[in-house]
Coordinates of C-alpha atoms in Angstrom, one line a residue:
Chain F
G1 CA 128.8 121.4 45.8
D2 CA 132.0 122.6 44.3
S3 CA 134.9 120.6 45.6
V4 CA 139.0 121.2 45.4
T5 CA 141.8 117.9 46.8
Q6 CA 144.5 118.6 46.9
M7 CA 147.7 116.4 48.6
E8 CA 148.2 116.9 52.5
G9 CA 151.3 118.6 53.4
P10 CA 154.2 119.7 54.1
V11 CA 156.3 119.0 51.5
T12 CA 160.2 119.1 52.0
L13 CA 162.7 119.1 49.3
S14 CA 166.2 119.8 49.2
E15 CA 167.0 123.1 46.9
E16 CA 166.8 122.1 42.8
A17 CA 164.3 119.5 43.7
F18 CA 161.6 118.7 41.7
L19 CA 158.3 120.5 43.0
T20 CA 154.7 118.6 42.1
I21 CA 151.8 119.5 44.3
N22 CA 148.5 117.3 43.2
C23 CA 145.4 118.9 43.4
T24 CA 141.9 116.8 41.8
Y25 CA 138.9 119.3 41.7
T26 CA 135.0 118.6 41.6
A27 CA 132.8 121.4 40.0
T28 CA 129.9 121.2 37.4
G29 CA 130.3 122.9 34.3
Y30 CA 133.7 125.2 33.2
P31 CA 135.5 126.6 36.1
S32 CA 138.2 128.5 36.4
L33 CA 141.6 127.2 38.4
F34 CA 144.1 128.9 40.4
W35 CA 146.8 128.2 42.3
Y36 CA 147.3 130.8 45.7
V37 CA 150.8 131.1 47.4
Q38 CA 150.7 132.6 51.4
Y39 CA 154.0 133.7 52.5
P40 CA 154.4 133.7 56.0
G41 CA 152.3 136.5 57.7
E42 CA 150.7 137.6 55.2
G43 CA 147.5 136.9 52.5
L44 CA 147.1 134.7 50.0
Q45 CA 148.5 136.4 46.1
L46 CA 147.4 134.6 43.2
L47 CA 150.7 132.4 41.5
L48 CA 149.0 131.1 37.8
K49 CA 145.5 130.8 36.3
A50 CA 143.8 128.7 33.9
T51 CA 140.6 129.7 32.5
K52 CA 140.0 126.4 30.1
A53 CA 140.4 123.4 29.0
D54 CA 144.3 122.5 28.1
D55 CA 145.5 125.9 29.3
K56 CA 148.4 126.1 31.1
G57 CA 149.4 128.6 33.8
S58 CA 152.5 129.7 34.6
N59 CA 154.2 132.6 36.8
K60 CA 158.2 133.0 38.7
G61 CA 159.1 129.1 37.2
F62 CA 155.7 127.4 38.0
E63 CA 153.7 126.0 36.0
A64 CA 150.0 124.2 35.9
T65 CA 148.2 122.4 32.9
Y66 CA 144.3 122.2 33.5
R67 CA 143.4 118.9 32.5
K68 CA 139.6 118.7 31.9
E69 CA 139.8 114.5 31.3
T70 CA 141.3 114.2 34.8
T71 CA 139.6 116.8 36.8
S72 CA 143.1 118.3 37.9
F73 CA 145.8 121.0 37.7
H74 CA 149.1 119.8 39.2
L75 CA 151.6 122.2 40.7
E76 CA 154.6 122.0 39.2
K77 CA 158.5 123.5 39.5
G78 CA 161.2 122.0 37.9
S79 CA 164.3 123.4 40.5
V80 CA 162.9 124.9 44.1
Q81 CA 164.8 127.4 45.9
V82 CA 164.2 128.4 49.6
S83 CA 162.5 131.1 49.1
D84 CA 159.7 128.8 47.3
S85 CA 158.6 127.9 51.2
A86 CA 155.6 128.6 51.7
V87 CA 152.0 127.2 51.4
Y88 CA 150.9 126.8 48.6
F89 CA 146.2 126.7 47.3
C90 CA 144.5 125.5 44.9
A91 CA 141.2 127.1 44.2
L92 CA 138.3 127.5 41.5
T93 CA 135.4 129.7 40.6
G94 CA 132.4 128.2 39.6
G95 CA 128.8 129.2 39.0
G96 CA 128.1 132.3 41.0
N97 CA 131.2 133.4 40.6
K98 CA 132.6 131.7 44.0
L99 CA 135.7 130.8 44.8
T100 CA 136.3 127.9 46.4
F101 CA 140.0 126.5 48.1
G102 CA 141.6 123.7 49.0
T103 CA 143.7 122.8 52.2
G104 CA 146.2 124.0 51.3
T105 CA 150.3 122.1 51.0
Q106 CA 152.9 124.0 52.9
L107 CA 156.2 123.3 51.1
K108 CA 159.3 123.6 52.8
V109 CA 163.2 123.7 50.9
E110 CA 166.0 123.0 52.2
L111 CA 169.5 124.1 51.6
Chain R
N1 CA 147.6 151.4 46.1
A2 CA 146.0 149.6 49.4
G3 CA 144.6 147.2 47.8
V4 CA 142.5 145.1 50.4
T5 CA 142.7 146.5 54.0
Q6 CA 141.2 144.5 57.1
T7 CA 141.0 146.3 60.4
P8 CA 142.3 145.6 63.1
K9 CA 145.5 142.3 62.3
F10 CA 145.0 141.2 65.8
Q11 CA 142.1 140.8 68.2
V12 CA 141.7 139.1 71.3
L13 CA 137.9 138.8 72.6
K14 CA 136.0 137.0 75.7
T15 CA 133.5 134.6 74.8
G16 CA 130.2 136.3 74.3
Q17 CA 131.5 139.5 73.5
S18 CA 130.4 140.5 70.3
M19 CA 133.0 142.7 67.1
T20 CA 132.9 143.8 63.8
L21 CA 135.9 142.8 61.1
Q22 CA 135.8 145.8 58.8
C23 CA 137.5 145.0 55.3
A24 CA 137.6 148.0 52.5
Q25 CA 139.0 147.4 49.1
D26 CA 139.7 150.2 46.9
M27 CA 139.6 148.4 43.5
N28 CA 136.4 149.0 42.3
H29 CA 135.5 145.5 42.7
N30 CA 131.8 144.2 43.0
S31 CA 132.3 140.7 44.5
M32 CA 133.2 140.4 48.6
Y33 CA 134.3 137.5 50.7
W34 CA 134.9 136.7 54.2
Y35 CA 137.0 133.7 54.6
R36 CA 138.4 132.2 57.5
Q37 CA 141.6 129.9 58.0
D38 CA 142.4 127.0 60.6
P39 CA 145.3 124.6 60.6
G40 CA 144.7 121.8 58.1
M41 CA 141.3 122.7 56.9
G42 CA 142.4 125.6 54.3
L43 CA 140.5 128.2 53.9
R44 CA 136.3 128.1 54.0
L45 CA 134.3 130.8 53.1
I46 CA 132.1 132.1 55.3
Y47 CA 129.6 135.0 53.2
Y48 CA 130.4 136.0 50.4
S49 CA 129.1 138.9 48.6
A50 CA 128.9 139.2 44.6
S51 CA 127.5 142.9 44.0
E52 CA 126.7 145.3 46.0
G53 CA 123.0 144.8 48.2
T54 CA 123.4 141.2 47.7
T55 CA 124.4 138.7 50.4
D56 CA 124.8 134.8 50.2
K57 CA 125.9 132.0 53.2
G58 CA 128.9 130.0 52.6
E59 CA 130.3 126.8 53.7
V60 CA 130.5 128.0 57.1
P61 CA 128.2 130.7 58.4
N62 CA 127.0 129.6 62.0
G63 CA 127.4 132.5 64.3
Y64 CA 128.5 135.3 61.7
N65 CA 126.6 138.4 60.2
V66 CA 127.5 140.6 57.4
S67 CA 126.9 144.0 55.7
R68 CA 127.9 145.2 52.0
L69 CA 127.5 148.7 53.3
N70 CA 128.8 149.7 49.9
K71 CA 130.7 148.9 47.1
R72 CA 134.0 149.3 48.5
E73 CA 133.2 147.7 52.1
F74 CA 131.9 144.4 53.1
S75 CA 132.6 143.6 57.0
L76 CA 131.6 140.6 59.4
R77 CA 130.1 140.6 62.9
L78 CA 130.8 138.4 65.4
E79 CA 127.5 138.6 67.9
S80 CA 128.6 136.6 70.5
A81 CA 132.4 135.6 69.9
A82 CA 132.8 131.4 70.8
P83 CA 135.9 129.6 71.3
S84 CA 135.8 127.6 68.6
Q85 CA 135.8 130.9 66.0
T86 CA 139.3 131.6 67.7
S87 CA 140.7 131.8 63.6
V88 CA 142.7 134.4 61.1
Y89 CA 140.4 136.0 58.8
F90 CA 140.8 136.8 55.4
C91 CA 138.8 139.1 53.0
A92 CA 138.9 139.2 49.8
S93 CA 137.8 141.1 47.2
S94 CA 137.8 140.2 42.9
P95 CA 135.6 141.7 39.9
L96 CA 132.9 139.9 38.8
G97 CA 133.4 137.2 36.4
Q98 CA 134.0 133.8 36.9
K99 CA 138.1 134.0 35.5
A100 CA 139.1 136.8 37.5
E101 CA 141.5 136.4 40.1
A102 CA 140.9 136.9 43.8
F103 CA 142.7 139.9 46.1
F104 CA 143.2 139.1 49.7
G105 CA 143.7 141.3 52.4
Q106 CA 146.2 141.0 55.4
G107 CA 143.8 138.9 57.7
T108 CA 142.7 139.4 61.3
R109 CA 143.9 137.0 63.4
L110 CA 140.8 136.5 66.0
T111 CA 141.3 134.6 69.6
V112 CA 138.4 134.0 71.7
V113 CA 139.1 132.8 75.2

C-alpha cells in the first residue's frame, strides 16, 4: 500500500538557517503530494502541495518539488524564523482518495 | 466559517466505558476521515468515508466504529475503551478528488484510565 517516510526529528536550527526536511514515498500510479504543518495545540493545516511530477509547491517561503524519478518531495526554506517552529507532515493522496501521512518532523528554531 | 468542528475537545474515560466523538463540516465536502495521533507514530488512519453512505477501514480500525450520518457528519465510536486508545483524535474532510487538500478539526484529546 501507500506509504510516506520522512526524516526523524527533532530538528533544531538557529534563526535564518537553511531548512531541509526529507520525504520519500511509495505509491502506485500518480499520487498528489502535500506538506502539512501543525502548530502547538492545533490541528493540521495545508502548507503546500504538488499534484504532478516536476511541480513545485510553495507557500510562506517554503518550497517542495515533486520528483517522480526519486519518489521524493523534500521541504526547504532558505531562512527559518522562530515562528516556523512546528511539526511538519509529508503526505500523499493515492487511489481511493485516501490521505496517508508520514510520522512528522518536529522543527525547533532558536534565536 | 466553522470548517471542521469536533466535540468534545477533551475527555477522560475509564477502561470499558463507551463514547462517541462527533465531527461535522460545513464545506459540503464528500470525503471525511478519522485519524489518531500518537508520539512518534504520526497520524494513522482509523476509518474514512469517501462519500455519503460509504465507510472503509483504514490502518488501525480495531476497537472503533464509525457512522456517516449524512454528508456533514461523521462520528467515531469507542464501544469499550482501552488504555491503548489514549490518543489525540483528528477528524478531517476533503472535496472529492485526489488533488484536493484536507481540512482538519482542532482535535480531541482522549485519556483512558
